[in-house]
Amino acid sequence: MRSRLAAWLRERWRRQDVGAAFELDSTTPESAADPPVPGLGEPHPIWSLVANVVTERAYGPGGAETRSGTRIFPGGAKVYVVNGYPGMGMEVVTVIGRCRGPRARLVRADVKAEHLTNWRVRLVYSPAVLRRITPDDIRFLGSFRRDEHAQPASADYREKLEHLATAWSRR
């Protein structure tokens, strides 16, 4: 009974996590240990903004202390920038990356843009990261209106992301 329930929950979680904006290949198994879920496969790579967390940052009153990285991410960690808050001048962005600690799981968190450096545009191949990027994130980063259809693997989308990366690098 427990194994059937666990299998049902695992399948439901996977179906919820995979974004509708990605084309899915149903023939590719997710891993050798898990049988593939019918109708689901791995999403295709998409363009995304990528940055690194600063190695040291000023902390405390007047910046008297220095700290490595942020509370969530270690210094130098690679993070995928997937969203932001435009009403605040994009001072805070939403990122996906490996957190601190021995288990270093993949987390989605809001981070100050000033704590990120080395902005660039890269293709995302990791299925775990692709599952956490929502269609709203894709529309936001490409600066598309709601009625427009974003093509996250296109050259036009990459160009728009490169403009964002150069603007954030100048800050």
Coordinates of C-alpha atoms in Angstrom, one line a residue:
M1 CA 0.0 0.0 0.0
R2 CA 2.8 2.4 0.9
S3 CA 4.7 1.9 -2.3
R4 CA 1.6 2.5 -4.5
L5 CA 0.9 5.7 -2.6
A6 CA 4.6 6.8 -2.9
A7 CA 4.5 6.1 -6.7
W8 CA 1.3 8.0 -7.1
L9 CA 2.6 11.0 -5.1
R10 CA 5.9 10.9 -7.1
E11 CA 4.1 10.9 -10.4
R12 CA 1.7 13.7 -9.4
W13 CA 4.7 15.8 -8.2
R14 CA 6.5 15.3 -11.5
R15 CA 3.5 16.3 -13.5
Q16 CA 3.0 19.5 -11.5
D17 CA 6.7 20.5 -11.7
V18 CA 7.2 20.2 -15.4
G19 CA 6.2 23.5 -17.1
A20 CA 3.7 23.5 -19.9
A21 CA 6.0 25.9 -21.9
F22 CA 8.5 23.1 -22.6
E23 CA 8.3 20.6 -25.4
L24 CA 8.5 17.1 -23.8
D25 CA 10.1 14.0 -25.2
S26 CA 8.2 10.9 -23.8
T27 CA 10.8 8.4 -24.9
T28 CA 13.7 9.6 -22.7
P29 CA 13.7 7.9 -19.2
E30 CA 14.3 10.2 -16.3
S31 CA 16.8 7.8 -14.7
A32 CA 17.7 4.1 -14.8
A33 CA 16.2 3.5 -11.3
D34 CA 12.9 5.2 -12.0
P35 CA 10.7 4.0 -14.9
P36 CA 9.6 6.9 -17.1
V37 CA 6.3 8.4 -16.4
P38 CA 4.0 8.0 -19.5
G39 CA 3.7 11.3 -21.4
L40 CA 6.6 13.0 -19.6
G41 CA 10.3 13.3 -20.6
E42 CA 13.1 15.8 -20.2
P43 CA 12.5 19.4 -21.3
H44 CA 14.7 20.9 -24.0
P45 CA 17.4 23.4 -23.1
I46 CA 16.5 27.1 -22.9
W47 CA 18.4 30.3 -22.6
S48 CA 18.7 31.9 -19.2
L49 CA 20.6 34.6 -17.3
V50 CA 23.4 33.1 -15.2
A51 CA 25.4 34.9 -12.5
N52 CA 27.7 34.1 -9.6
V53 CA 27.3 35.0 -6.0
V54 CA 30.0 37.5 -4.8
T55 CA 32.8 35.9 -2.9
E56 CA 32.9 38.6 -0.2
R57 CA 30.5 41.4 0.6
A58 CA 30.3 44.2 3.2
Y59 CA 28.1 43.5 6.2
G60 CA 27.0 45.3 9.3
P61 CA 26.9 49.0 10.2
G62 CA 29.0 51.0 7.7
G63 CA 30.2 47.7 6.1
A64 CA 32.7 47.1 9.0
E65 CA 32.6 43.3 8.5
T66 CA 32.9 41.1 5.4
R67 CA 31.0 37.9 4.8
S68 CA 31.4 35.2 2.2
G69 CA 28.5 34.8 -0.2
T70 CA 24.9 35.3 1.2
R71 CA 23.0 33.5 3.9
I72 CA 21.6 31.0 1.4
F73 CA 24.3 30.7 -1.2
P74 CA 28.1 30.2 -0.8
G75 CA 30.5 32.7 -2.4
G76 CA 31.1 31.9 -6.1
A77 CA 28.0 29.7 -6.4
K78 CA 26.4 29.6 -9.9
V79 CA 22.8 30.8 -9.9
Y80 CA 20.2 31.0 -12.7
V81 CA 18.4 34.3 -12.6
V82 CA 14.7 33.6 -13.5
N83 CA 12.7 36.5 -12.3
G84 CA 12.8 39.9 -10.6
Y85 CA 10.8 42.8 -9.1
P86 CA 10.6 45.5 -11.8
G87 CA 8.7 47.9 -9.5
M88 CA 11.8 48.1 -7.2
G89 CA 14.2 48.9 -10.0
M90 CA 15.3 45.2 -10.3
E91 CA 17.2 45.5 -7.0
V92 CA 16.0 42.1 -6.0
V93 CA 15.9 39.1 -8.4
T94 CA 14.7 35.5 -8.1
V95 CA 17.4 32.9 -8.6
I96 CA 17.7 29.1 -8.6
G97 CA 20.9 27.6 -7.3
R98 CA 22.6 25.1 -4.9
C99 CA 22.3 26.3 -1.3
R100 CA 24.9 26.0 1.4
G101 CA 25.3 22.9 3.5
P102 CA 26.4 19.3 3.1
R103 CA 23.3 18.3 1.1
A104 CA 23.4 21.4 -1.2
R105 CA 19.9 21.0 -2.6
L106 CA 18.6 23.2 -5.4
V107 CA 16.5 26.1 -4.0
R108 CA 14.6 29.1 -5.4
A109 CA 15.3 32.4 -3.5
D110 CA 15.1 36.1 -3.8
V111 CA 18.6 37.8 -3.7
K112 CA 19.8 41.4 -4.0
A113 CA 21.2 42.0 -7.5
E114 CA 24.2 43.7 -5.9
H115 CA 25.2 40.3 -4.4
L116 CA 25.6 38.8 -7.9
T117 CA 28.5 39.3 -10.3
N118 CA 29.7 37.9 -13.7
W119 CA 26.3 38.2 -15.4
R120 CA 26.0 36.2 -18.6
V121 CA 23.6 34.2 -20.8
R122 CA 23.9 30.4 -21.0
L123 CA 21.8 27.5 -22.2
V124 CA 20.3 25.5 -19.3
Y125 CA 20.5 21.8 -19.7
S126 CA 19.9 20.6 -16.1
P127 CA 16.4 19.0 -15.9
A128 CA 16.1 19.9 -12.2
V129 CA 16.6 23.6 -13.0
L130 CA 14.3 23.4 -16.0
R131 CA 11.5 22.0 -13.9
R132 CA 11.7 24.9 -11.5
I133 CA 11.5 27.6 -14.3
T134 CA 7.9 28.5 -14.8
P135 CA 6.3 29.9 -18.0
D136 CA 5.8 33.2 -16.2
D137 CA 9.6 33.4 -15.6
I138 CA 10.2 32.8 -19.3
R139 CA 7.8 35.6 -20.3
F140 CA 9.3 38.0 -17.7
L141 CA 12.9 37.5 -18.7
G142 CA 12.3 37.9 -22.4
S143 CA 10.2 41.1 -21.7
F144 CA 7.3 39.6 -23.5
R145 CA 3.7 40.8 -23.0
R146 CA 1.2 38.3 -21.7
D147 CA -0.4 37.8 -25.1
E148 CA 3.0 37.1 -26.8
H149 CA 4.4 33.6 -27.0
A150 CA 8.0 33.4 -25.8
Q151 CA 10.3 31.0 -27.5
P152 CA 13.0 30.4 -24.9
A153 CA 15.3 28.5 -27.2
S154 CA 15.3 31.2 -30.0
A155 CA 18.0 33.7 -30.9
D156 CA 15.6 36.6 -30.3
Y157 CA 15.1 35.5 -26.7
R158 CA 18.9 35.1 -26.2
E159 CA 19.4 38.7 -27.6
K160 CA 16.9 40.1 -25.1
L161 CA 18.7 38.3 -22.2
E162 CA 22.1 39.6 -23.4
H163 CA 20.8 43.2 -23.1
L164 CA 19.7 42.4 -19.6
A165 CA 23.0 40.9 -18.7
T166 CA 25.0 43.9 -20.0
A167 CA 22.7 46.3 -18.1
W168 CA 23.2 44.4 -14.8
S169 CA 27.0 44.1 -15.4
R170 CA 27.2 47.9 -15.6
R171 CA 25.6 48.4 -12.2

